[in-house]
Coordinates of C-alpha atoms and ligand atoms in Angstrom, one line a residue:
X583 CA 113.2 -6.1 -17.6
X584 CA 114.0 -6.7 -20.6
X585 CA 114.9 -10.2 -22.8
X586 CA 118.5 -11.6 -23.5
X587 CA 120.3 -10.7 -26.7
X588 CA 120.3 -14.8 -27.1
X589 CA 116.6 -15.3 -26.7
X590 CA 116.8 -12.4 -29.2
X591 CA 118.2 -14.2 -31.6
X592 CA 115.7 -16.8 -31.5
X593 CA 111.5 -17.4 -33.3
X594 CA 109.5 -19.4 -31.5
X595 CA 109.4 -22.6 -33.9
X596 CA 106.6 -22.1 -36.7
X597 CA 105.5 -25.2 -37.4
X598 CA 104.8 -25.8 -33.9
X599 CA 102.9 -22.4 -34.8
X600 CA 100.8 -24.1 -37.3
X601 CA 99.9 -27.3 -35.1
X602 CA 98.4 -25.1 -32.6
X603 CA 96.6 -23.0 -35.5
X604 CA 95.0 -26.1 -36.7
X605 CA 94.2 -26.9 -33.3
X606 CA 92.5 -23.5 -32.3
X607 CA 90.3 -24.0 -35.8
X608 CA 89.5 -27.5 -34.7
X609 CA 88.5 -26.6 -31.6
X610 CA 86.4 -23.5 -33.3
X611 CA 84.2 -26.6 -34.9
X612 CA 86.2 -25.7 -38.8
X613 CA 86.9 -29.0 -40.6
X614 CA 90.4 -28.2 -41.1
X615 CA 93.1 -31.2 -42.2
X616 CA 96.5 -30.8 -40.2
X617 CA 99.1 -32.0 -42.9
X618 CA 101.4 -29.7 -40.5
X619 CA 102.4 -32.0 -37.7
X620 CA 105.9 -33.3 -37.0
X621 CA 105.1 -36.8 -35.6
X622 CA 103.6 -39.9 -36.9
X623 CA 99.5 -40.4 -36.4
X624 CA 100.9 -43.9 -34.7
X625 CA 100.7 -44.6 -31.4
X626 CA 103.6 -45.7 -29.0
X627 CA 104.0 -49.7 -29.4
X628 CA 101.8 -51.5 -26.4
X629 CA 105.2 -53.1 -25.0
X630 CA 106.8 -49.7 -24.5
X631 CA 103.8 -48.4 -22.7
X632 CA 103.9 -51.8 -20.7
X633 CA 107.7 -51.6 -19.7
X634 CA 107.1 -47.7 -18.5
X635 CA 104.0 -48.6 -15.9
X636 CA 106.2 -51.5 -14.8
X637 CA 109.3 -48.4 -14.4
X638 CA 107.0 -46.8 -12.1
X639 CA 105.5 -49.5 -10.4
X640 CA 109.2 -50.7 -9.5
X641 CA 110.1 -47.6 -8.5
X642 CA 112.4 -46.2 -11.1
X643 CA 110.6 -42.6 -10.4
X644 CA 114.1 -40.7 -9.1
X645 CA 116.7 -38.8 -10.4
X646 CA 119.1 -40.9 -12.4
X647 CA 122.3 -40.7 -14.1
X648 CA 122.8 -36.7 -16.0
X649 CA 123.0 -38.1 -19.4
X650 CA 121.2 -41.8 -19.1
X651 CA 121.1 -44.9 -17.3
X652 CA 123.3 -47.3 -17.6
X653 CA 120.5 -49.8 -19.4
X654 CA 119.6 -46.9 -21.6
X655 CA 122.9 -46.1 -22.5
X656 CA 124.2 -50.4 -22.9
X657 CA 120.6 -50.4 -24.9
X658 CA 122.1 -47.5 -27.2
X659 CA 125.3 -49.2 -27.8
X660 CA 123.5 -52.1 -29.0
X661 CA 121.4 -50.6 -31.0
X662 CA 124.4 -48.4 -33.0
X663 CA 125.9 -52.1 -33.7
X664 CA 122.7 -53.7 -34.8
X665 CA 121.7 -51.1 -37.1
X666 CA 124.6 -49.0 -38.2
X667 CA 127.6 -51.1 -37.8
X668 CA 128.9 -48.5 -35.8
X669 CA 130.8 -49.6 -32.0
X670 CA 130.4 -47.2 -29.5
X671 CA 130.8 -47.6 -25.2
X672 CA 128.6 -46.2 -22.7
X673 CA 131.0 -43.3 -22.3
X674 CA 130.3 -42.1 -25.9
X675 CA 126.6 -41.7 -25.4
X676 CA 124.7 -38.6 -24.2
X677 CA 120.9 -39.0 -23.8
X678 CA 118.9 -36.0 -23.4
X679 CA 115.4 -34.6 -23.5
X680 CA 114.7 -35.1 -27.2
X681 CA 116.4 -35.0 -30.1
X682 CA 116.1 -30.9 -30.1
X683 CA 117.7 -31.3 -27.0
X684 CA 120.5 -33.0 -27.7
X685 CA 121.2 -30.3 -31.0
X686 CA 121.0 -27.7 -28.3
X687 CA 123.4 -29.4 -26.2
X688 CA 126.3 -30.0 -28.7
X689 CA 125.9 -26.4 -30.2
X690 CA 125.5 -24.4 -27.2
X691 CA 128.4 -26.3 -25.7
X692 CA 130.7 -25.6 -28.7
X693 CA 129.8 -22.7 -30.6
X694 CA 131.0 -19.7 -29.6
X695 CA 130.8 -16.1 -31.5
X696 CA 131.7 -15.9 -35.2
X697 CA 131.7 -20.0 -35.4
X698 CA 130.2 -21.4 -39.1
X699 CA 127.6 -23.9 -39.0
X700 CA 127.2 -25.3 -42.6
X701 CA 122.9 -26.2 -42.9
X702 CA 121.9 -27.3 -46.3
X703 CA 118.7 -25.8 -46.9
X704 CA 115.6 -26.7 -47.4
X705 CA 116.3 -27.0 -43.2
X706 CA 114.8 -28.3 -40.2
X707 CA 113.9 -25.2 -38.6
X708 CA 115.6 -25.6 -35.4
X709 CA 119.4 -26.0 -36.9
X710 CA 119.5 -22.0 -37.9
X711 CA 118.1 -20.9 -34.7
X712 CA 119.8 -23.2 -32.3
X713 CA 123.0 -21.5 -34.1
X714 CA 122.1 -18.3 -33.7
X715 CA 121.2 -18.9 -29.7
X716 CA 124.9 -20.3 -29.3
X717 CA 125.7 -17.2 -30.8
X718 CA 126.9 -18.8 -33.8
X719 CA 126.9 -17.9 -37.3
X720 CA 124.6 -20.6 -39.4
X721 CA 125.8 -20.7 -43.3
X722 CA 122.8 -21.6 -45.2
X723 CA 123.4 -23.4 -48.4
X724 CA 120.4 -23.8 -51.1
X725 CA 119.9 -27.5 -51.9
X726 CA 116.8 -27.4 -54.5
X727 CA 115.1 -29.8 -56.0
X728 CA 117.3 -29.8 -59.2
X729 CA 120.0 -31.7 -56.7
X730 CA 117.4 -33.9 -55.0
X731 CA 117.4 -31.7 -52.0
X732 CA 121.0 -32.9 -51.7
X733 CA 124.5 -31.0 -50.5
X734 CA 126.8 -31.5 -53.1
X735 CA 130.7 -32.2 -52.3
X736 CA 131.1 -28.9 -54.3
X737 CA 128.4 -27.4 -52.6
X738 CA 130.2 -28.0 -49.1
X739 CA 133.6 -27.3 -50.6
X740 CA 132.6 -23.8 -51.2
X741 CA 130.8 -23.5 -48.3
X742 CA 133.5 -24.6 -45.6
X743 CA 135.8 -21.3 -44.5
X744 CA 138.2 -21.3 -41.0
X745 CA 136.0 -20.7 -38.8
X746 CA 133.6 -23.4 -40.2
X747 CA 132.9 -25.7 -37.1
X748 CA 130.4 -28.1 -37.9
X749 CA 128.3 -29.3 -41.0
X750 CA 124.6 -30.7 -40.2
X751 CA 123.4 -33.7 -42.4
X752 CA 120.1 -34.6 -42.2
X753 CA 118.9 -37.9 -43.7
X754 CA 116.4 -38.3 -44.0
X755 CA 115.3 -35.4 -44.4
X756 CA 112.6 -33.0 -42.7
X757 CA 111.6 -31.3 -44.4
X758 CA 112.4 -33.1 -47.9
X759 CA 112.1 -37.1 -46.9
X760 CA 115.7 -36.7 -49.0
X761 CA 118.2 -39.7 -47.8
X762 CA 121.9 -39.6 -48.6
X763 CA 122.7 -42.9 -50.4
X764 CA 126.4 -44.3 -49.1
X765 CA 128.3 -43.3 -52.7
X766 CA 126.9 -39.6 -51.6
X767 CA 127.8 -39.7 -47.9
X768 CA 131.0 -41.2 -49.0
X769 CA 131.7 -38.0 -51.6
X770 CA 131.0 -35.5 -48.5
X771 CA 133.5 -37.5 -46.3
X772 CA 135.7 -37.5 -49.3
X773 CA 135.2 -33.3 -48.6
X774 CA 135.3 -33.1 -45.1
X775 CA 139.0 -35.3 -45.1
X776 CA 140.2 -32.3 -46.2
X777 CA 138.8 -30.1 -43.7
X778 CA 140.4 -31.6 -40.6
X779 CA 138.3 -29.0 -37.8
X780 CA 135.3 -29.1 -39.5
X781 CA 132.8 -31.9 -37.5
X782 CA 129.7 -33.6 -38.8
X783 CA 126.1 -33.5 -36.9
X784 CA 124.4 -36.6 -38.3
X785 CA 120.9 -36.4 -37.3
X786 CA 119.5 -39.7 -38.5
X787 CA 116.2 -39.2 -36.2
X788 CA 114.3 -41.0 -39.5
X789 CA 116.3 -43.7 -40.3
X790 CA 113.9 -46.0 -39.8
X791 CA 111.4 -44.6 -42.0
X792 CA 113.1 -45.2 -45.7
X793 CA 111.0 -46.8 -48.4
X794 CA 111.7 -48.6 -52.0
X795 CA 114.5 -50.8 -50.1
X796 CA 116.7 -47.3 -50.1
X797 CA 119.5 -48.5 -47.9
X798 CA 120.1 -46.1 -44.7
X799 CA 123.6 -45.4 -44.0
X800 CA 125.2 -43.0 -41.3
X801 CA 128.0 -40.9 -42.3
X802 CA 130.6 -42.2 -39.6
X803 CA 129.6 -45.9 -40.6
X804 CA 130.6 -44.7 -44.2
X805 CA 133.2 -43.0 -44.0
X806 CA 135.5 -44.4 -40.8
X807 CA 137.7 -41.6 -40.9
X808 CA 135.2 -39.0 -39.6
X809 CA 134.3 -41.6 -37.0
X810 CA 136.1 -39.1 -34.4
X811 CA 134.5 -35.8 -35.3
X812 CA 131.0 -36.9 -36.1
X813 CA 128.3 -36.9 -33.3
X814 CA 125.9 -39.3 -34.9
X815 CA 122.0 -38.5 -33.7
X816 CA 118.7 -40.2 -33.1
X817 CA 116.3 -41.2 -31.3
X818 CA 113.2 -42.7 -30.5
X819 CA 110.4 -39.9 -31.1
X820 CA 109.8 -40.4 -35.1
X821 CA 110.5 -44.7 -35.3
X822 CA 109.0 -45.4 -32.3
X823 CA 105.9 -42.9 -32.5
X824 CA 107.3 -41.5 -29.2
X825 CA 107.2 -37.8 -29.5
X826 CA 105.8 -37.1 -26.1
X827 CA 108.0 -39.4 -24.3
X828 CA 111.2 -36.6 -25.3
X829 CA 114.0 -39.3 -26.1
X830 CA 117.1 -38.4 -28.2
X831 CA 120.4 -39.6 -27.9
X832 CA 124.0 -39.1 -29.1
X833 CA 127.0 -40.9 -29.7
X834 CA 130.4 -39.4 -30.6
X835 CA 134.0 -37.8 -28.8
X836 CA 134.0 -38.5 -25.2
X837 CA 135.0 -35.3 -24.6
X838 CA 131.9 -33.8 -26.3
X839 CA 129.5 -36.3 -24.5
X840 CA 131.1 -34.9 -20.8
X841 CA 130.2 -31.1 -22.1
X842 CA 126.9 -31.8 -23.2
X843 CA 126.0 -33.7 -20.0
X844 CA 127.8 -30.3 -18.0
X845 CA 125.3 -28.1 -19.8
X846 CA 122.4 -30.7 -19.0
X847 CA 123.4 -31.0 -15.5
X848 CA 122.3 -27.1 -15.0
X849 CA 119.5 -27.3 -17.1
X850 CA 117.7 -30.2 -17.7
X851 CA 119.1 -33.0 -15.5
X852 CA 118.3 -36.3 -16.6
X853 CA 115.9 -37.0 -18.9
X854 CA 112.6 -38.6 -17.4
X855 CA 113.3 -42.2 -15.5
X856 CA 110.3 -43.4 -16.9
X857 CA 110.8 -42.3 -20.3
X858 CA 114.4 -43.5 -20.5
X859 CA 113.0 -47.4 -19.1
X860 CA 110.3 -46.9 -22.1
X861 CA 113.2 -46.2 -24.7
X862 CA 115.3 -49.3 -23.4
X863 CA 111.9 -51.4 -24.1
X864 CA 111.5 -50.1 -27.7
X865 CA 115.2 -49.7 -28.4
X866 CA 116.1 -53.7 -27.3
X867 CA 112.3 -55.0 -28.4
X868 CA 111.1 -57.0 -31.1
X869 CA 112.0 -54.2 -34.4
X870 CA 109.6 -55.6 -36.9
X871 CA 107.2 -53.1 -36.4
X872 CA 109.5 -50.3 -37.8
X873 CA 109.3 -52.0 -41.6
X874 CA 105.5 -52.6 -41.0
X875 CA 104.8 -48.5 -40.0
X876 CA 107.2 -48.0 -42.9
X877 CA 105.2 -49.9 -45.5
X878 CA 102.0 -48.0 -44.4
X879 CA 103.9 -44.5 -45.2
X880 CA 105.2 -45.6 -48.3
X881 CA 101.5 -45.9 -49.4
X882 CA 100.4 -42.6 -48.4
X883 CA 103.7 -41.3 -49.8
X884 CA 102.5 -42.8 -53.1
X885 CA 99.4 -41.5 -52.9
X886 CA 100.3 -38.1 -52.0
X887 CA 103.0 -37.4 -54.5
X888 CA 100.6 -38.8 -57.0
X889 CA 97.8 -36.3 -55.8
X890 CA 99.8 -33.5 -55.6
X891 CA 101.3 -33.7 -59.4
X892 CA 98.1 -33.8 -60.5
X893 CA 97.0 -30.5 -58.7
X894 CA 97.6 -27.3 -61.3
X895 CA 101.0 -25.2 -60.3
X896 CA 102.6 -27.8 -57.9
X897 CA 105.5 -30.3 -58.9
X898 CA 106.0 -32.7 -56.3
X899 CA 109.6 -34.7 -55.6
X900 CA 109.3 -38.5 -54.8
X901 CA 111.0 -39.1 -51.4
X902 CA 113.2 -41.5 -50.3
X903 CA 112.1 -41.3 -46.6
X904 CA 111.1 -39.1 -43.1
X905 CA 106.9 -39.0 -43.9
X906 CA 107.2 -35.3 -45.4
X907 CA 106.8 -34.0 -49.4
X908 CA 108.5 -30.8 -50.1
X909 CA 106.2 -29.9 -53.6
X910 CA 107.6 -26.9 -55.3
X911 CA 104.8 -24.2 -55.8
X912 CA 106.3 -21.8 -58.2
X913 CA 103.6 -22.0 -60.8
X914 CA 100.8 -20.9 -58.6
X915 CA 103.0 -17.4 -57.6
X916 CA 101.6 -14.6 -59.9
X917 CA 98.3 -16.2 -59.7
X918 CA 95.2 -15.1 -57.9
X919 CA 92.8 -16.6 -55.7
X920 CA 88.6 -16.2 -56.1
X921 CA 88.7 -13.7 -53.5
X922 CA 90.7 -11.8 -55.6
X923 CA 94.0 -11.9 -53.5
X924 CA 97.3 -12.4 -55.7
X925 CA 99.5 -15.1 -54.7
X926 CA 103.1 -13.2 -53.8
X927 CA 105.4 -15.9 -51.8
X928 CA 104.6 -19.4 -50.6
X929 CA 103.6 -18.0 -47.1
X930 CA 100.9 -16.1 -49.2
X931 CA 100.0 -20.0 -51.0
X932 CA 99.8 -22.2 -47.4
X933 CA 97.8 -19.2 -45.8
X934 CA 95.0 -19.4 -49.3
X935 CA 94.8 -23.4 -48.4
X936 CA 93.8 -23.0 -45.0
X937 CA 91.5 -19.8 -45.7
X938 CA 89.9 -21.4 -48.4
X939 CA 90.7 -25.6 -48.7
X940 CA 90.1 -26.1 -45.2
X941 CA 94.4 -27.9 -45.4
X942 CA 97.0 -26.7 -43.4
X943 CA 100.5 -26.9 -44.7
X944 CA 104.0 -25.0 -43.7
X945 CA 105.4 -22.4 -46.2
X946 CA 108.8 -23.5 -47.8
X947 CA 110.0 -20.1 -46.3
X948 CA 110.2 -22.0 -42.6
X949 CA 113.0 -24.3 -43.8
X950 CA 114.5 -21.6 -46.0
X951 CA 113.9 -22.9 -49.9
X952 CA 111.1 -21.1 -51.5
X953 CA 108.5 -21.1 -52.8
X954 CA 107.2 -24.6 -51.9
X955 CA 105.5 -26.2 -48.7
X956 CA 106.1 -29.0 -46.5
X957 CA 103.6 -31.5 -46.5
X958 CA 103.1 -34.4 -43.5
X959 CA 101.2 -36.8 -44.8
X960 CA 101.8 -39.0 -40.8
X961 CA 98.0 -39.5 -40.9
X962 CA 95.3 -42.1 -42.9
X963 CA 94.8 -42.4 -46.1
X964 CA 91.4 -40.9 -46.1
X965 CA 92.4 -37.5 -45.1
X966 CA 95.2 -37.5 -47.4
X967 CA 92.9 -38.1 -49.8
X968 CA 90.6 -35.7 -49.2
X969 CA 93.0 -32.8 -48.1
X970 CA 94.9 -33.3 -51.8
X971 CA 91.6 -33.5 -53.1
X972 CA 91.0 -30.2 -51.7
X973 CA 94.6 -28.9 -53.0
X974 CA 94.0 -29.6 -56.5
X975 CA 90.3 -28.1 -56.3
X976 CA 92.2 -24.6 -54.5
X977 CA 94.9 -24.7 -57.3
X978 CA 92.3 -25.1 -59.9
X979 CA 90.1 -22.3 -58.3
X980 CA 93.2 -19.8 -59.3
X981 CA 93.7 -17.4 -61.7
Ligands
PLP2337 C1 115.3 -33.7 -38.4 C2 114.8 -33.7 -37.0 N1 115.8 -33.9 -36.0 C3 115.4 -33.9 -34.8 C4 114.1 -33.8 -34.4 C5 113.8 -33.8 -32.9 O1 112.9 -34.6 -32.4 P1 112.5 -34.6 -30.9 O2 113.1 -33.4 -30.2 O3 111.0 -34.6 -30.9 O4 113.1 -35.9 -30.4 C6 113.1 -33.6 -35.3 C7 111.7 -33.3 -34.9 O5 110.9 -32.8 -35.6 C8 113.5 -33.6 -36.7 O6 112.6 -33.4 -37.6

């Protein structure tokens, strides 16, 4: 037998590659620092752990509603009005198994063959893929540093063609912590009103994680015009420290919500009963936590981007949110390391600080803007410290 043309199309995700790296070294007895993890060092809040035990002890361990529970769903609603002044109803929600899940859902339900996806890039490294498995066409558009990692309206006016079908925005960003102020969002919309087919994946899954009072804004609470053709994403893995819990949710065209839950009733079903009474719990709790965890990565933000800049060959961005650094590492290509290896590519760079410092990062080639490195700095202050300690000391080693 041999594998699908889809799954063809398709890497396995490689920063999930590099978690289980770090994890082989670790268990191997190497004193290796993970700056390549995806989730915050947190744990999930004590009151969400509390309302899933009661879930099961009440019995709320059976199948339940394809897309969400009624109280999930209600809790969702809510929570769109509270925090992005946006009004939804129950029918306009999709909850599903994470928020890869839900990206899977909307693609695979609309793309079809030859369909344009617009991703600005430096990327997430599931939009491309997730295209490419719906058997779409992604349309990768460089966003550097020189434009804050940012699509530009003339970026995504060039970029939009016929058979465009939807544009991801991510904000913030992974990998870039970039946020999309509302005058920017607003100049995108301003684009998009001219581009009547063309809808809008907002994946807000950081929103809660914005620092130097940056105001978070959603581009369908912008920009009401696009309310109709924007799914607006999120969910409670990255603000609520609930990665293993696999939460994500949707809200957007009724008729988009009913396809996605038709895929998900032949693949997933519904997410977990307990998981979904957990996410009502941290979704309808007390929210002051979120500006508290906030706070803590805006320190180690500062410190980080401080750090970095000071290491020889790396220029490091200050982001607005998301708890990731994107540094460019474009002066320490050409160079070589003690072993005598020349530096070629930033793949070449991330695999030296792992040989050598002991600090695993992801190449900027993952997310498709080279060469630079995405840097999670979700863990304490003392690591941080020493793993950037160890960075400067690797660049400073080169030649
Ligand atoms: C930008 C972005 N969107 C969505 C997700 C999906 O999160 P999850 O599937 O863990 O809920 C992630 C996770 O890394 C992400 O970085």
């Amino acid at each position: 037998m041999k594998t699908s043309a889809a799954l063809d199309r398709i890497s396995p995700s490689p920063t999930l590659a590099i978690t289980s790296r770090v994890m082989e070294l670790k268990r191997a007895g190497v004193d290796v620092i993970g700056l390549g993890a995806g989730e915050p060092d947190f744990d999930t809040p004590e009151f969400v752990k509390e309302a899933a035990i009661q879930a099961i002890r009440d019995g709320k361990t059976k199948y339940t509603n394809v897309d969400g529970t009624p109280e999930l769903k209600d809790a969702i609603v809510a929570k769109f009005a509270r925090d992005n002044k946006l009004t939804y109803s129950a029918p306009q929600i999709s909850v599903n198994v994470g928020g890869k899940h839900t990206l899977f859902n909307a693609l695979v339900a609309t793309v079809e063959a030859g369909d344009e996806v617009i991703i600005p890039a430096p990327y997430w490294v599931s939009y491309p893929d997730v295209v490419q498995f719906a058997g779409g066409t992604p349309v990768v558009v460089p966003a550097g540093a020189e434009y804050g990692y940012k699509l530009t309206p003339e970026m995504l006016e060039r970029a939009i063609t016929p058979r465009t079908k939807w544009v991801i925005l991510n904000s913030p960003s992974n990998p870039t912590g970039a946020a999309y102020t509302v005058e920017e969002l607003k100049a995108l919309g301003a684009v998009l009103e001219r581009h009547p087919n063309v809808w809008v994946f907002a994946d807000d899954m950081y929103e809660h994680i914005v620092y130097d009072d940056f105001r978070f804004a959603t581009i369908a609470e912008v920009c009401p015009s696009l309310y109709e053709r924007t799914l607006t994403v999120n969910g409670c893995s990255k603000a609520y420290a609930m990665t293993g819990w696999r939460i994500g949710f949707a809200a957007g065209a009724p008729w988009l919500i009913k396809a996605m839950a038709k895929l998900q009733s032949q693949s997933t079903s519904n997410p977990c009963s307990i998981a979904q009474a957990a996410a009502v719990a941290a979704l309808t709790g007390d929210q002051s936590f979120l500006a508290e965890r906030a706070r803590a990565f805006q320190a180690r933000r500062d410190l980080v981007v401080g750090m970095l800049n000071e290491a020889e060959g790396i220029i490091c961005p200050t982001p607005e949110g998301a708890f990731y650094v994107y540094p460019s590492v474009a002066g320490v290509i050409g160079k070589t390391t003690p072993k005598g290896q020349r530096i070629e590519s930033d793949s070449d760079f991330v695999g030296y600080l792992l040989d050598d410092a002991r600090v695993a990062a992801v190449q900027g080639v993952a997310f498709g803007l080279s060469p630079a490195m995405r840097i999670s700095y979700a863990t304490s202050e003392a690591l941080l410290t020493e793993a950037c300690t160890r960075i400067q000391q690797a660049c400073a080693a080169l030649r």
